Amino acid sequence: MPFAQSIKDKENFLYVKRFYLFFILLSASTTYMATNVLSPNAIDPKLFLDDMIPLIPFTIIIYHLWYPGIIYLIYKLRFNKDLDNMLRDLALAMSICIFIYKLLPFCVSVRPETLGDGFFIWALKLTYMMDAPSSSMPSSHVLLSCICYHYASKNDEKYLAFYNTLIPIVTLTTKQHVIADVFVAIIFGYFILFRFKKDTKGGFDGIYYSS
């Protein structure tokens, strides 16, 4: 009985820990959406190379399907300590993004002024309307995708890992970000992963197990 109670206590601790990690991640994401307003003093990091990247409207679908992809990855890692590590890294990444967005506001100036018609164009217009061209560096989309790629590839989720490699590309082809936003995000992503590199896969006996 004492051993069983110990396992139960550890399970309860695990659930509470995950709840707080989810709460921090959700709070950071909500704060981002609520404060994503274009600043009159925003810095434009556009390079001449950004004008050479074509707008590819259909890639907006890849851009948005990344969100359910995160949910599916969370589901696949539900019995794995790497879920806790990934949630921790995602929460830290979003917190860093919000801090930088307020400290150094950057903007996106590569969005086309005129667009045509069609479903993908409609989806693109809707995205532009809902997501102000601000808070761009680092790209939170790319930063979080770097973290998801790491944990997906580490746990042999090849399709999810591959999908996350597309995100830096589609943020450019949808004109949601510029090259500098993407590179800074990748640097921050691997800094966060390197910071916690010593964490090992595994967990409490009797709680984590292979799915």
C-alpha positions as semicolon CSV with decimal commas, in nm:
position;residue;x (nm);y (nm);z (nm)
1;M;0,000;0,000;0,000
2;P;0,271;0,260;0,080
3;F;0,429;0,195;-0,262
4;A;0,092;0,224;-0,437
5;Q;0,021;0,548;-0,252
6;S;0,361;0,682;-0,353
7;I;0,285;0,610;-0,718
8;K;-0,054;0,778;-0,680
9;D;0,107;1,087;-0,526
10;K;0,355;1,106;-0,813
11;E;0,072;1,073;-1,064
12;N;-0,112;1,360;-0,898
13;F;0,205;1,569;-0,904
14;L;0,249;1,492;-1,273
15;Y;-0,104;1,605;-1,358
16;V;-0,068;1,925;-1,156
17;K;0,267;1,996;-1,322
18;R;0,122;1,948;-1,669
19;F;-0,178;2,163;-1,580
20;Y;0,050;2,452;-1,481
21;L;0,261;2,410;-1,794
22;F;-0,051;2,416;-2,011
23;F;-0,176;2,718;-1,816
24;I;0,148;2,911;-1,869
25;L;0,152;2,825;-2,240
26;L;-0,213;2,922;-2,283
27;S;-0,166;3,245;-2,086
28;A;0,135;3,343;-2,296
29;S;-0,052;3,268;-2,620
30;T;-0,356;3,466;-2,503
31;T;-0,135;3,759;-2,402
32;Y;0,024;3,755;-2,746
33;M;-0,311;3,766;-2,924
34;A;-0,445;4,041;-2,697
35;T;-0,140;4,267;-2,734
36;N;-0,050;4,204;-3,098
37;V;-0,094;4,565;-3,213
38;L;0,128;4,740;-3,467
39;S;0,353;4,994;-3,294
40;P;0,417;5,330;-3,468
41;N;0,785;5,287;-3,378
42;A;0,814;4,930;-3,509
43;I;1,143;4,823;-3,667
44;D;1,134;4,680;-4,020
45;P;1,393;4,397;-4,053
46;K;1,322;4,334;-4,423
47;L;1,617;4,243;-4,647
48;F;1,635;4,273;-5,026
49;L;1,614;3,894;-5,043
50;D;1,264;3,904;-4,896
51;D;1,131;4,072;-5,210
52;M;1,262;3,778;-5,413
53;I;1,050;3,522;-5,226
54;P;0,719;3,467;-5,409
55;L;0,380;3,471;-5,243
56;I;0,237;3,116;-5,263
57;P;-0,123;3,140;-5,136
58;F;-0,196;2,766;-5,094
59;T;0,081;2,738;-4,833
60;I;-0,146;2,922;-4,588
61;I;-0,316;2,584;-4,534
62;I;0,014;2,427;-4,428
63;Y;0,067;2,729;-4,203
64;H;-0,263;2,679;-4,018
65;L;-0,264;2,297;-4,005
66;W;0,042;2,327;-3,783
67;Y;-0,189;2,405;-3,487
68;P;-0,372;2,069;-3,488
69;G;-0,030;1,916;-3,552
70;I;0,085;2,039;-3,210
71;I;-0,224;1,891;-3,046
72;Y;-0,159;1,557;-3,216
73;L;0,205;1,560;-3,102
74;I;0,093;1,628;-2,745
75;Y;-0,142;1,331;-2,772
76;K;0,135;1,104;-2,905
77;L;0,366;1,201;-2,616
78;R;0,102;1,177;-2,344
79;F;0,277;0,884;-2,168
80;N;0,626;1,024;-2,216
81;K;0,831;1,257;-2,002
82;D;0,923;1,443;-2,318
83;L;0,573;1,590;-2,312
84;D;0,662;1,774;-1,990
85;N;0,991;1,887;-2,142
86;M;0,821;2,003;-2,462
87;L;0,549;2,194;-2,276
88;R;0,815;2,360;-2,060
89;D;1,014;2,462;-2,368
90;L;0,705;2,588;-2,552
91;A;0,595;2,794;-2,251
92;L;0,944;2,942;-2,216
93;A;0,958;3,017;-2,589
94;M;0,626;3,203;-2,587
95;S;0,729;3,399;-2,275
96;I;1,055;3,503;-2,444
97;C;0,865;3,609;-2,756
98;I;0,626;3,831;-2,561
99;F;0,914;3,994;-2,372
100;I;1,100;4,072;-2,696
101;Y;0,785;4,193;-2,874
102;K;0,732;4,454;-2,601
103;L;1,098;4,547;-2,569
104;L;1,179;4,569;-2,942
105;P;0,867;4,584;-3,161
106;F;0,930;4,462;-3,515
107;C;0,690;4,467;-3,809
108;V;0,623;4,285;-4,135
109;S;0,624;4,508;-4,443
110;V;0,622;4,245;-4,720
111;R;0,250;4,169;-4,729
112;P;0,103;4,246;-5,072
113;E;-0,131;4,546;-5,089
114;T;-0,355;4,385;-5,349
115;L;-0,463;4,023;-5,379
116;G;-0,676;3,831;-5,626
117;D;-0,964;3,593;-5,563
118;G;-1,006;3,229;-5,469
119;F;-1,021;3,014;-5,157
120;F;-0,651;3,037;-5,070
121;I;-0,652;3,413;-5,121
122;W;-0,957;3,436;-4,895
123;A;-0,775;3,231;-4,627
124;L;-0,472;3,457;-4,667
125;K;-0,681;3,775;-4,632
126;L;-0,851;3,634;-4,323
127;T;-0,512;3,555;-4,170
128;Y;-0,385;3,907;-4,239
129;M;-0,701;4,054;-4,087
130;M;-0,672;3,848;-3,768
131;D;-0,293;3,871;-3,729
132;A;-0,153;4,225;-3,729
133;P;0,181;4,269;-3,913
134;S;0,364;4,318;-3,584
135;S;0,536;4,116;-3,312
136;S;0,734;3,948;-3,585
137;M;1,086;3,886;-3,453
138;P;1,143;3,615;-3,356
139;S;0,869;3,430;-3,540
140;S;0,676;3,245;-3,268
141;H;0,549;3,004;-3,535
142;V;0,903;2,907;-3,632
143;L;1,035;2,909;-3,276
144;L;0,769;2,668;-3,156
145;S;0,807;2,451;-3,467
146;C;1,180;2,408;-3,390
147;I;1,091;2,277;-3,046
148;C;0,818;2,050;-3,184
149;Y;1,055;1,920;-3,452
150;H;1,310;1,826;-3,184
151;Y;1,065;1,623;-2,975
152;A;0,891;1,469;-3,276
153;S;1,218;1,348;-3,428
154;K;1,349;1,235;-3,089
155;N;1,043;1,012;-3,048
156;D;1,050;0,882;-3,407
157;E;0,740;1,075;-3,517
158;K;0,883;1,121;-3,867
159;Y;0,581;1,276;-4,035
160;L;0,531;1,531;-3,760
161;A;0,902;1,610;-3,765
162;F;0,895;1,664;-4,141
163;Y;0,585;1,881;-4,118
164;N;0,758;2,111;-3,871
165;T;1,047;2,159;-4,114
166;L;0,798;2,316;-4,357
167;I;0,690;2,590;-4,116
168;P;0,995;2,819;-4,161
169;I;0,936;2,802;-4,537
170;V;0,561;2,869;-4,536
171;T;0,596;3,165;-4,299
172;L;0,796;3,323;-4,581
173;T;0,578;3,213;-4,874
174;T;0,266;3,346;-4,697
175;K;0,445;3,676;-4,624
176;Q;0,373;3,634;-4,255
177;H;0,742;3,684;-4,176
178;V;1,072;3,787;-4,329
179;I;1,400;3,598;-4,341
180;A;1,546;3,770;-4,033
181;D;1,241;3,668;-3,824
182;V;1,293;3,304;-3,921
183;F;1,667;3,290;-3,852
184;V;1,636;3,461;-3,514
185;A;1,357;3,218;-3,419
186;I;1,570;2,916;-3,510
187;I;1,860;3,049;-3,302
188;F;1,633;3,104;-3,000
189;G;1,472;2,762;-3,050
190;Y;1,799;2,574;-3,035
191;F;1,922;2,791;-2,750
192;I;1,620;2,680;-2,545
193;L;1,673;2,315;-2,641
194;F;2,046;2,334;-2,563
195;R;1,972;2,499;-2,228
196;F;1,780;2,187;-2,119
197;K;1,991;1,935;-2,310
198;K;2,080;1,737;-1,996
199;D;1,718;1,630;-1,944
200;T;1,690;1,259;-2,013
201;K;1,399;1,056;-2,141
202;G;1,218;0,868;-1,870
203;G;1,025;0,953;-1,557
204;F;0,860;0,815;-1,249
205;D;0,843;0,438;-1,238
206;G;0,488;0,321;-1,295
207;I;0,372;0,650;-1,447
208;Y;0,549;0,693;-1,780
209;Y;0,550;0,406;-2,022
210;S;0,571;0,350;-2,394
211;S;0,253;0,401;-2,589
